[in-house]
mmCIF file of N, CA and C in Angstrom:
data_model
loop_
_atom_site.group_PDB
_atom_site.id
_atom_site.type_symbol
_atom_site.label_atom_id
_atom_site.label_comp_id
_atom_site.label_asym_id
_atom_site.label_seq_id
_atom_site.Cartn_x
_atom_site.Cartn_y
_atom_site.Cartn_z
ATOM 1 N N UNK O 1 8.445 -15.021 9.797
ATOM 2 C CA UNK O 1 9.659 -14.405 9.051
ATOM 3 C C UNK O 1 9.407 -13.462 7.453
ATOM 4 N N UNK O 2 8.109 -13.717 7.599
ATOM 5 C CA UNK O 2 8.013 -12.718 6.150
ATOM 6 C C UNK O 2 7.480 -11.228 7.106
ATOM 7 N N UNK O 3 7.002 -11.087 7.905
ATOM 8 C CA UNK O 3 6.934 -10.068 8.739
ATOM 9 C C UNK O 3 8.716 -9.489 8.872
ATOM 10 N N UNK O 4 9.557 -10.135 9.105
ATOM 11 C CA UNK O 4 10.994 -9.664 9.193
ATOM 12 C C UNK O 4 11.369 -9.455 8.234
ATOM 13 N N UNK O 5 11.324 -10.026 7.448
ATOM 14 C CA UNK O 5 11.615 -9.825 5.305
ATOM 15 C C UNK O 5 10.805 -8.453 5.124
ATOM 16 N N UNK O 6 9.317 -8.584 5.593
ATOM 17 C CA UNK O 6 8.946 -6.598 4.935
ATOM 18 C C UNK O 6 9.376 -5.639 5.945
ATOM 19 N N UNK O 7 10.053 -6.011 6.951
ATOM 20 C CA UNK O 7 10.416 -4.779 7.552
ATOM 21 C C UNK O 7 12.083 -4.475 7.429
ATOM 22 N N UNK O 8 13.079 -5.181 6.601
ATOM 23 C CA UNK O 8 14.028 -5.290 6.197
ATOM 24 C C UNK O 8 13.736 -4.454 5.109
ATOM 25 N N UNK O 9 12.761 -4.723 4.502
ATOM 26 C CA UNK O 9 12.713 -3.934 3.221
ATOM 27 C C UNK O 9 12.517 -2.344 3.191
ATOM 28 N N UNK O 10 11.233 -2.138 4.162
ATOM 29 C CA UNK O 10 10.797 -1.066 4.522
ATOM 30 C C UNK O 10 12.162 0.089 4.809
ATOM 31 N N UNK O 11 12.839 -1.066 6.207
ATOM 32 C CA UNK O 11 14.078 0.338 6.561
ATOM 33 C C UNK O 11 14.991 0.113 5.501
ATOM 34 N N UNK O 12 15.459 -0.837 4.652
ATOM 35 C CA UNK O 12 16.347 -0.144 3.806
ATOM 36 C C UNK O 12 15.875 0.982 2.785
ATOM 37 N N UNK O 13 14.563 1.184 2.263
ATOM 38 C CA UNK O 13 13.996 1.610 1.449
ATOM 39 C C UNK O 13 14.199 3.193 2.236
ATOM 40 N N UNK O 14 14.123 3.166 3.413
ATOM 41 C CA UNK O 14 14.246 4.299 4.687
ATOM 42 C C UNK O 14 15.504 5.073 4.264
ATOM 43 N N UNK O 15 16.528 3.893 4.625
ATOM 44 C CA UNK O 15 17.932 4.798 3.778
ATOM 45 C C UNK O 15 18.336 5.063 3.016
ATOM 46 N N UNK O 16 17.374 5.161 1.827
ATOM 47 C CA UNK O 16 18.252 5.630 0.465
ATOM 48 C C UNK O 16 17.011 7.041 0.411
ATOM 49 N N UNK O 17 16.558 7.341 1.551
ATOM 50 C CA UNK O 17 15.884 8.420 1.425
ATOM 51 C C UNK O 17 16.237 9.584 2.198
ATOM 52 N N UNK O 18 15.786 10.827 1.872
ATOM 53 C CA UNK O 18 16.363 11.936 2.673
ATOM 54 C C UNK O 18 15.411 12.007 3.835
ATOM 55 N N UNK O 19 15.382 13.011 4.992
ATOM 56 C CA UNK O 19 14.341 13.534 5.793
ATOM 57 C C UNK O 19 12.951 13.456 4.954
ATOM 58 N N UNK O 20 12.361 12.462 5.335
ATOM 59 C CA UNK O 20 10.777 12.973 4.877
ATOM 60 C C UNK O 20 11.216 11.942 3.631
ATOM 61 N N UNK O 21 9.476 12.075 2.931
ATOM 62 C CA UNK O 21 9.313 11.558 1.326
ATOM 63 C C UNK O 21 10.109 12.785 0.576
ATOM 64 N N UNK O 22 10.453 12.552 -0.667
ATOM 65 C CA UNK O 22 11.341 12.617 -1.600
ATOM 66 C C UNK O 22 10.678 13.021 -2.851
ATOM 67 N N UNK O 23 10.446 14.492 -3.444
ATOM 68 C CA UNK O 23 9.506 14.496 -4.749
ATOM 69 C C UNK O 23 9.832 13.573 -5.326
ATOM 70 N N UNK O 24 8.927 12.858 -6.166
ATOM 71 C CA UNK O 24 8.833 11.631 -7.846
ATOM 72 C C UNK O 24 7.555 11.743 -8.398
ATOM 73 N N UNK O 25 7.905 13.159 -9.613
ATOM 74 C CA UNK O 25 6.922 12.651 -9.953
ATOM 75 C C UNK O 25 6.780 11.599 -10.774
ATOM 76 N N UNK O 26 7.894 10.423 -11.370
ATOM 77 C CA UNK O 26 7.322 9.187 -11.878
ATOM 78 C C UNK O 26 6.065 8.757 -11.250
ATOM 79 N N UNK O 27 6.155 8.661 -10.067
ATOM 80 C CA UNK O 27 4.709 7.909 -9.484
ATOM 81 C C UNK O 27 3.987 8.503 -9.357
ATOM 82 N N UNK O 28 3.846 9.894 -9.293
ATOM 83 C CA UNK O 28 2.313 10.558 -9.220
ATOM 84 C C UNK O 28 1.330 10.162 -10.239
ATOM 85 N N UNK O 29 0.192 10.693 -9.505
ATOM 86 C CA UNK O 29 -0.929 9.761 -10.593
ATOM 87 C C UNK O 29 -1.455 8.941 -9.899
ATOM 88 N N UNK O 30 -2.922 8.653 -10.638
ATOM 89 C CA UNK O 30 -3.735 7.182 -9.982
ATOM 90 C C UNK O 30 -3.083 6.347 -10.775
ATOM 91 N N UNK O 31 -3.574 5.280 -9.893
ATOM 92 C CA UNK O 31 -2.914 3.788 -9.955
ATOM 93 C C UNK O 31 -4.117 3.033 -9.541
ATOM 94 N N UNK O 32 -4.487 2.172 -10.554
ATOM 95 C CA UNK O 32 -5.942 1.296 -10.627
ATOM 96 C C UNK O 32 -5.291 -0.059 -10.078
ATOM 97 N N UNK O 33 -5.875 -0.680 -8.612
ATOM 98 C CA UNK O 33 -4.799 -2.009 -8.351
ATOM 99 C C UNK O 33 -6.064 -3.018 -7.512
ATOM 100 N N UNK O 34 -4.811 -4.091 -7.167
ATOM 101 C CA UNK O 34 -5.854 -5.085 -6.632
ATOM 102 C C UNK O 34 -5.016 -5.469 -5.555
ATOM 103 N N UNK O 35 -5.470 -6.108 -4.120
ATOM 104 C CA UNK O 35 -4.717 -6.649 -3.440
ATOM 105 C C UNK O 35 -5.217 -8.223 -3.265
ATOM 106 N N UNK O 36 -3.780 -9.126 -3.604
ATOM 107 C CA UNK O 36 -4.427 -10.294 -3.242
ATOM 108 C C UNK O 36 -3.862 -10.904 -2.286
ATOM 109 N N UNK O 37 -4.368 -12.171 -1.947
ATOM 110 C CA UNK O 37 -4.013 -13.294 -0.677
ATOM 111 C C UNK O 37 -3.626 -14.749 -1.727
ATOM 112 N N UNK O 38 -3.064 -15.458 -1.159
ATOM 113 C CA UNK O 38 -2.832 -16.952 -0.978
ATOM 114 C C UNK O 38 -2.016 -17.287 -2.410
ATOM 115 N N UNK O 39 -2.065 -18.886 -2.206
ATOM 116 C CA UNK O 39 -1.641 -19.020 -3.437
ATOM 117 C C UNK O 39 -2.010 -18.913 -5.005
ATOM 118 N N UNK O 40 -3.316 -19.054 -4.754
ATOM 119 C CA UNK O 40 -4.016 -18.592 -6.095
ATOM 120 C C UNK O 40 -4.161 -16.968 -6.507
ATOM 121 N N UNK O 41 -3.552 -16.267 -5.306
ATOM 122 C CA UNK O 41 -3.770 -14.623 -6.083
ATOM 123 C C UNK O 41 -5.774 -14.500 -5.815
ATOM 124 N N UNK O 42 -6.011 -15.029 -4.749
ATOM 125 C CA UNK O 42 -7.370 -14.679 -4.390
ATOM 126 C C UNK O 42 -7.329 -12.899 -4.336
ATOM 127 N N UNK O 43 -8.192 -12.004 -5.451
ATOM 128 C CA UNK O 43 -8.377 -10.848 -5.089
ATOM 129 C C UNK O 43 -9.010 -10.412 -4.084
ATOM 130 N N UNK O 44 -8.657 -9.795 -2.852
ATOM 131 C CA UNK O 44 -9.282 -9.118 -2.345
ATOM 132 C C UNK O 44 -10.155 -7.770 -1.981
ATOM 133 N N UNK O 45 -9.381 -7.178 -2.544
ATOM 134 C CA UNK O 45 -9.923 -5.575 -2.655
ATOM 135 C C UNK O 45 -9.555 -5.489 -3.988
ATOM 136 N N UNK O 46 -10.558 -4.226 -4.630
ATOM 137 C CA UNK O 46 -9.748 -3.315 -5.623
ATOM 138 C C UNK O 46 -10.045 -1.819 -5.095
ATOM 139 N N UNK O 47 -8.688 -1.062 -5.616
ATOM 140 C CA UNK O 47 -8.810 -0.513 -4.992
ATOM 141 C C UNK O 47 -8.148 0.632 -6.040
ATOM 142 N N UNK O 48 -8.004 2.306 -5.548
ATOM 143 C CA UNK O 48 -7.798 2.950 -6.406
ATOM 144 C C UNK O 48 -6.517 3.815 -5.413
ATOM 145 N N UNK O 49 -5.199 4.080 -5.759
ATOM 146 C CA UNK O 49 -4.598 5.539 -5.123
ATOM 147 C C UNK O 49 -3.987 5.829 -6.227
ATOM 148 N N UNK O 50 -4.114 7.392 -5.678
ATOM 149 C CA UNK O 50 -3.679 8.229 -5.777
ATOM 150 C C UNK O 50 -2.414 9.220 -5.472
ATOM 151 N N UNK O 51 -1.322 9.433 -5.958
ATOM 152 C CA UNK O 51 -0.397 9.844 -5.598
ATOM 153 C C UNK O 51 -0.008 11.155 -5.728
ATOM 154 N N UNK O 52 0.006 12.266 -4.662
ATOM 155 C CA UNK O 52 0.459 14.025 -5.515
ATOM 156 C C UNK O 52 1.342 13.927 -5.946
ATOM 157 N N UNK O 53 1.230 15.022 -6.896
ATOM 158 C CA UNK O 53 2.530 15.342 -7.549
ATOM 159 C C UNK O 53 3.390 15.796 -6.780
ATOM 160 N N UNK O 54 3.600 15.920 -5.804
ATOM 161 C CA UNK O 54 4.896 16.379 -4.780
ATOM 162 C C UNK O 54 5.667 15.197 -4.790
ATOM 163 N N UNK O 55 5.008 13.736 -4.707
ATOM 164 C CA UNK O 55 5.407 12.862 -3.674
ATOM 165 C C UNK O 55 4.747 12.535 -2.307
ATOM 166 N N UNK O 56 4.625 13.493 -2.066
ATOM 167 C CA UNK O 56 4.715 13.411 -0.031
ATOM 168 C C UNK O 56 3.217 12.585 0.416
ATOM 169 N N UNK O 57 2.279 12.971 -0.413
ATOM 170 C CA UNK O 57 1.016 12.347 -0.070
ATOM 171 C C UNK O 57 0.167 11.562 -0.713
ATOM 172 N N UNK O 58 -0.808 10.616 -0.372
ATOM 173 C CA UNK O 58 -1.465 9.841 -1.316
ATOM 174 C C UNK O 58 -2.479 9.796 -0.862
ATOM 175 N N UNK O 59 -3.906 9.013 -1.673
ATOM 176 C CA UNK O 59 -5.130 8.604 -0.953
ATOM 177 C C UNK O 59 -5.654 7.181 -1.640
ATOM 178 N N UNK O 60 -6.424 6.540 -0.950
ATOM 179 C CA UNK O 60 -6.844 5.728 -1.539
ATOM 180 C C UNK O 60 -8.073 5.163 -1.497
ATOM 181 N N UNK O 61 -8.444 4.715 -2.188
ATOM 182 C CA UNK O 61 -10.019 5.000 -2.508
ATOM 183 C C UNK O 61 -10.959 3.817 -2.765
ATOM 184 N N UNK O 62 -11.495 3.216 -1.805
ATOM 185 C CA UNK O 62 -12.179 1.859 -1.956
ATOM 186 C C UNK O 62 -13.998 1.895 -2.436
ATOM 187 N N UNK O 63 -14.405 0.858 -3.256
ATOM 188 C CA UNK O 63 -15.629 0.952 -3.711
ATOM 189 C C UNK O 63 -17.116 1.283 -2.125
ATOM 190 N N UNK O 64 -17.105 2.383 -2.794
ATOM 191 C CA UNK O 64 -18.540 2.691 -1.860
ATOM 192 C C UNK O 64 -17.887 2.590 -0.316
ATOM 193 N N UNK O 65 -16.957 3.657 -0.021
ATOM 194 C CA UNK O 65 -15.935 3.983 0.882
ATOM 195 C C UNK O 65 -15.259 5.258 0.928
ATOM 196 N N UNK O 66 -15.454 6.432 2.019
ATOM 197 C CA UNK O 66 -14.797 7.838 1.134
ATOM 198 C C UNK O 66 -13.197 7.527 0.837
ATOM 199 N N UNK O 67 -12.486 8.172 0.404
ATOM 200 C CA UNK O 67 -10.955 7.921 -0.070
ATOM 201 C C UNK O 67 -10.495 7.989 1.550
ATOM 202 N N UNK O 68 -9.288 7.355 1.756
ATOM 203 C CA UNK O 68 -8.201 7.000 2.984
ATOM 204 C C UNK O 68 -7.109 7.668 2.769
ATOM 205 N N UNK O 69 -6.961 8.947 3.706
ATOM 206 C CA UNK O 69 -5.212 9.628 3.172
ATOM 207 C C UNK O 69 -4.174 8.322 3.588
ATOM 208 N N UNK O 70 -3.227 8.485 2.700
ATOM 209 C CA UNK O 70 -2.006 7.630 3.174
ATOM 210 C C UNK O 70 -0.747 8.182 3.320
ATOM 211 N N UNK O 71 0.260 8.107 4.071
ATOM 212 C CA UNK O 71 1.517 8.746 4.294
ATOM 213 C C UNK O 71 2.061 8.102 3.537
ATOM 214 N N UNK O 72 3.132 8.960 2.893
ATOM 215 C CA UNK O 72 4.534 7.849 1.624
ATOM 216 C C UNK O 72 5.509 7.921 3.150
ATOM 217 N N UNK O 73 6.392 7.393 3.579
ATOM 218 C CA UNK O 73 7.093 7.401 4.332
ATOM 219 C C UNK O 73 8.479 7.318 3.681
ATOM 220 N N UNK O 74 8.475 6.694 2.698
ATOM 221 C CA UNK O 74 9.824 6.624 2.052
ATOM 222 C C UNK O 74 9.707 6.637 1.144
ATOM 223 N N UNK O 75 10.806 6.903 0.071
ATOM 224 C CA UNK O 75 10.544 6.686 -1.367
ATOM 225 C C UNK O 75 11.695 7.058 -2.079
ATOM 226 N N UNK O 76 12.402 5.870 -2.717
ATOM 227 C CA UNK O 76 14.143 6.230 -3.415
ATOM 228 C C UNK O 76 13.621 5.234 -4.321
ATOM 229 N N UNK O 77 14.075 5.354 -5.443
ATOM 230 C CA UNK O 77 14.522 4.555 -6.556
ATOM 231 C C UNK O 77 13.739 4.401 -7.011
ATOM 232 N N UNK O 78 12.892 3.230 -7.553
ATOM 233 C CA UNK O 78 12.265 1.969 -7.758
ATOM 234 C C UNK O 78 11.110 2.117 -6.959
ATOM 235 N N UNK O 79 11.151 2.358 -5.667
ATOM 236 C CA UNK O 79 10.581 1.807 -4.294
ATOM 237 C C UNK O 79 9.546 2.879 -3.774
ATOM 238 N N UNK O 80 8.563 2.699 -2.942
ATOM 239 C CA UNK O 80 7.518 3.828 -2.102
ATOM 240 C C UNK O 80 7.137 2.817 -0.814
ATOM 241 N N UNK O 81 7.538 3.418 0.303
ATOM 242 C CA UNK O 81 7.038 2.717 1.289
ATOM 243 C C UNK O 81 5.686 3.756 1.926
ATOM 244 N N UNK O 82 4.249 3.154 2.019
ATOM 245 C CA UNK O 82 2.829 4.026 2.530
ATOM 246 C C UNK O 82 2.849 3.530 4.074
ATOM 247 N N UNK O 83 1.931 4.134 4.398
ATOM 248 C CA UNK O 83 1.503 3.370 5.623
ATOM 249 C C UNK O 83 -0.052 4.470 5.603
ATOM 250 N N UNK O 84 -1.429 3.712 6.281
ATOM 251 C CA UNK O 84 -2.334 4.374 6.503
ATOM 252 C C UNK O 84 -3.306 4.012 7.714
ATOM 253 N N UNK O 85 -4.346 4.424 7.754
ATOM 254 C CA UNK O 85 -4.567 4.394 9.021
ATOM 255 C C UNK O 85 -4.917 5.261 10.136
ATOM 256 N N UNK O 86 -5.783 4.833 10.844
ATOM 257 C CA UNK O 86 -7.031 3.921 10.966
ATOM 258 C C UNK O 86 -8.161 3.952 10.254
ATOM 259 N N UNK O 87 -9.098 3.198 9.700
ATOM 260 C CA UNK O 87 -9.963 3.407 8.960
ATOM 261 C C UNK O 87 -10.707 1.964 9.216
ATOM 262 N N UNK O 88 -12.187 2.476 8.804
ATOM 263 C CA UNK O 88 -13.161 1.254 8.396
ATOM 264 C C UNK O 88 -12.553 0.304 7.427
ATOM 265 N N UNK O 89 -12.746 -1.084 7.934
ATOM 266 C CA UNK O 89 -12.183 -2.234 6.901
ATOM 267 C C UNK O 89 -13.154 -2.241 6.082
ATOM 268 N N UNK O 90 -12.629 -2.903 4.878
ATOM 269 C CA UNK O 90 -13.560 -2.881 3.609
ATOM 270 C C UNK O 90 -14.291 -4.643 3.827
ATOM 271 N N UNK O 91 -13.227 -4.997 3.998
ATOM 272 C CA UNK O 91 -13.407 -6.542 4.327
ATOM 273 C C UNK O 91 -14.143 -6.959 5.195
ATOM 274 N N UNK O 92 -14.222 -6.180 6.730
ATOM 275 C CA UNK O 92 -14.286 -6.910 7.901
ATOM 276 C C UNK O 92 -15.580 -5.640 8.409
ATOM 277 N N UNK O 93 -16.654 -6.087 8.181
ATOM 278 C CA UNK O 93 -17.824 -5.091 8.449
ATOM 279 C C UNK O 93 -17.208 -4.664 9.732
ATOM 280 N N UNK O 94 -17.669 -3.325 10.661
ATOM 281 C CA UNK O 94 -17.652 -3.122 12.265
ATOM 282 C C UNK O 94 -16.318 -3.176 12.805
ATOM 283 N N UNK O 95 -15.681 -3.323 11.639
ATOM 284 C CA UNK O 95 -13.803 -3.492 12.222
ATOM 285 C C UNK O 95 -12.985 -2.442 11.471
ATOM 286 N N UNK O 96 -12.206 -1.824 12.182
ATOM 287 C CA UNK O 96 -11.171 -1.267 11.936
ATOM 288 C C UNK O 96 -9.773 -1.936 11.319
ATOM 289 N N UNK O 97 -9.166 -1.354 10.520
ATOM 290 C CA UNK O 97 -7.870 -1.687 10.310
ATOM 291 C C UNK O 97 -7.243 -0.065 11.118
ATOM 292 N N UNK O 98 -6.415 -0.740 12.302
ATOM 293 C CA UNK O 98 -5.441 -0.043 12.680
ATOM 294 C C UNK O 98 -4.488 0.799 12.252
ATOM 295 N N UNK O 99 -3.617 0.320 10.750
ATOM 296 C CA UNK O 99 -2.658 0.332 10.497
ATOM 297 C C UNK O 99 -2.283 -0.588 8.452
ATOM 298 N N UNK O 100 -2.162 0.159 8.023
ATOM 299 C CA UNK O 100 -1.879 -0.516 6.685
ATOM 300 C C UNK O 100 -0.558 -0.020 5.933
ATOM 301 N N UNK O 101 0.352 -1.051 5.777
ATOM 302 C CA UNK O 101 1.966 -0.714 5.800
ATOM 303 C C UNK O 101 1.941 -1.578 4.129
ATOM 304 N N UNK O 102 2.460 -0.886 3.170
ATOM 305 C CA UNK O 102 2.824 -1.321 1.484
ATOM 306 C C UNK O 102 4.330 -1.171 0.995
ATOM 307 N N UNK O 103 4.994 -1.883 0.797
ATOM 308 C CA UNK O 103 6.204 -1.473 -0.150
ATOM 309 C C UNK O 103 5.861 -1.831 -1.807
ATOM 310 N N UNK O 104 5.978 -0.594 -2.791
ATOM 311 C CA UNK O 104 5.739 -0.839 -3.428
ATOM 312 C C UNK O 104 6.620 -0.316 -4.570
ATOM 313 N N UNK O 105 6.749 -1.333 -5.552
ATOM 314 C CA UNK O 105 7.638 -1.237 -6.476
ATOM 315 C C UNK O 105 7.127 -0.875 -7.900
ATOM 316 N N UNK O 106 7.824 0.021 -8.607
ATOM 317 C CA UNK O 106 7.813 0.387 -10.256
ATOM 318 C C UNK O 106 8.311 0.182 -11.118
ATOM 319 N N UNK O 107 7.854 0.047 -12.422
ATOM 320 C CA UNK O 107 8.329 0.162 -13.779
ATOM 321 C C UNK O 107 7.639 0.824 -14.396
ATOM 322 N N UNK O 108 7.992 1.574 -15.293
ATOM 323 C CA UNK O 108 6.728 2.338 -16.457
ATOM 324 C C UNK O 108 5.659 2.673 -15.867
ATOM 325 N N UNK O 109 4.603 1.952 -16.435
ATOM 326 C CA UNK O 109 2.724 2.413 -15.720
ATOM 327 C C UNK O 109 2.688 0.797 -15.036
ATOM 328 N N UNK O 110 3.873 0.112 -14.255
ATOM 329 C CA UNK O 110 3.278 -0.856 -13.546
ATOM 330 C C UNK O 110 3.872 -0.769 -11.988
ATOM 331 N N UNK O 111 3.458 -1.390 -10.918
ATOM 332 C CA UNK O 111 3.677 -1.187 -9.838
ATOM 333 C C UNK O 111 2.855 -2.308 -9.316
ATOM 334 N N UNK O 112 3.643 -3.141 -8.054
ATOM 335 C CA UNK O 112 3.662 -4.415 -7.597
ATOM 336 C C UNK O 112 4.231 -4.171 -6.432
ATOM 337 N N UNK O 113 3.565 -5.134 -5.189
ATOM 338 C CA UNK O 113 4.548 -5.164 -4.064
ATOM 339 C C UNK O 113 3.813 -5.773 -3.103
ATOM 340 N N UNK O 114 4.057 -5.481 -1.922
ATOM 341 C CA UNK O 114 3.466 -6.247 -0.563
ATOM 342 C C UNK O 114 2.624 -5.381 0.519
ATOM 343 N N UNK O 115 1.419 -5.686 1.054
ATOM 344 C CA UNK O 115 1.209 -5.010 2.593
ATOM 345 C C UNK O 115 0.383 -5.548 3.602
ATOM 346 N N UNK O 116 0.631 -5.416 4.528
ATOM 347 C CA UNK O 116 0.728 -5.746 6.058
ATOM 348 C C UNK O 116 -0.971 -4.778 6.149
ATOM 349 N N UNK O 117 -1.577 -5.164 6.851
ATOM 350 C CA UNK O 117 -2.711 -4.603 7.191
ATOM 351 C C UNK O 117 -3.108 -5.363 8.638
ATOM 352 N N UNK O 118 -3.044 -4.624 9.918
ATOM 353 C CA UNK O 118 -3.270 -4.287 11.024
ATOM 354 C C UNK O 118 -4.811 -3.932 11.877
ATOM 355 N N UNK O 119 -5.540 -4.565 11.888
ATOM 356 C CA UNK O 119 -6.735 -4.682 13.033
ATOM 357 C C UNK O 119 -6.870 -4.511 13.776
ATOM 358 N N UNK O 120 -8.152 -3.894 14.503
ATOM 359 C CA UNK O 120 -8.279 -3.848 15.855
ATOM 360 C C UNK O 120 -7.966 -4.249 17.051
ATOM 361 N N UNK O 121 -8.553 -5.831 16.294
ATOM 362 C CA UNK O 121 -8.758 -7.045 17.487
ATOM 363 C C UNK O 121 -7.629 -7.857 17.661
ATOM 364 N N UNK O 122 -6.075 -6.969 16.792
ATOM 365 C CA UNK O 122 -5.189 -7.234 16.946
ATOM 366 C C UNK O 122 -4.798 -8.915 15.737
ATOM 367 N N UNK O 123 -5.224 -8.899 14.921
ATOM 368 C CA UNK O 123 -5.223 -9.653 13.766
ATOM 369 C C UNK O 123 -4.291 -8.957 12.899
ATOM 370 N N UNK O 124 -3.752 -9.440 11.794
ATOM 371 C CA UNK O 124 -3.321 -9.511 10.963
ATOM 372 C C UNK O 124 -3.259 -10.276 9.850
ATOM 373 N N UNK O 125 -3.257 -9.249 8.649
ATOM 374 C CA UNK O 125 -3.326 -9.224 7.215
ATOM 375 C C UNK O 125 -1.979 -9.367 6.372
ATOM 376 N N UNK O 126 -1.730 -10.346 5.375
ATOM 377 C CA UNK O 126 -0.596 -10.080 4.542
ATOM 378 C C UNK O 126 -1.011 -10.760 3.137
ATOM 379 N N UNK O 127 -0.221 -9.781 2.407
ATOM 380 C CA UNK O 127 -0.658 -10.437 0.542
ATOM 381 C C UNK O 127 0.435 -9.611 -0.044
ATOM 382 N N UNK O 128 -0.232 -9.852 -1.426
ATOM 383 C CA UNK O 128 0.681 -8.355 -2.658
ATOM 384 C C UNK O 128 -0.286 -7.616 -3.394
ATOM 385 N N UNK O 129 0.015 -6.705 -3.934
ATOM 386 C CA UNK O 129 -0.553 -5.781 -4.703
ATOM 387 C C UNK O 129 -0.091 -5.724 -5.803
ATOM 388 N N UNK O 130 -0.769 -5.503 -7.002
ATOM 389 C CA UNK O 130 -0.738 -5.159 -8.382
ATOM 390 C C UNK O 130 -0.963 -3.841 -8.725
ATOM 391 N N UNK O 131 -0.927 -2.696 -9.339
ATOM 392 C CA UNK O 131 -1.560 -1.970 -10.165
ATOM 393 C C UNK O 131 -0.791 -1.367 -11.725
ATOM 394 N N UNK O 132 -1.660 -0.798 -12.206
ATOM 395 C CA UNK O 132 -1.815 0.186 -13.120
ATOM 396 C C UNK O 132 -1.670 1.344 -13.411
ATOM 397 N N UNK O 133 -0.813 2.210 -13.988
ATOM 398 C CA UNK O 133 -1.064 3.622 -14.045
ATOM 399 C C UNK O 133 -2.035 3.951 -14.756
ATOM 400 N N UNK O 134 -3.109 4.297 -13.899
ATOM 401 C CA UNK O 134 -4.689 4.671 -14.892
ATOM 402 C C UNK O 134 -4.309 5.897 -15.911
ATOM 403 N N UNK O 135 -5.023 5.665 -17.378
ATOM 404 C CA UNK O 135 -4.833 6.961 -18.169
ATOM 405 C C UNK O 135 -5.097 7.937 -18.695
#
């Protein structure tokens, strides 16, 4: 059911954009965040997301790993849908993340949302993200 809700939100966000991502300087810059799962919000990964000034591309940085390019699929209002992959998993050595999709919402210097990671072996992981704009 969570997957259906995720894709519904992604589809709605896409409806509010024109062809491709729109420029949104309010989202641009570096965001320091964390990805969490479970009822107790156990932190899985600490990351940095850098959104280009034109709002069309981004990159994710993880500790001890090269930056991962991300595509901004849709942007509108206070929301953004991104996709990245494939790249080497930070949590699972010698395994690849084929696709990482996230839906994020912004207010001021705060970002929050959800993610779904699909792995090469067919497994998926879901959770939530939080980030603050770097000063």
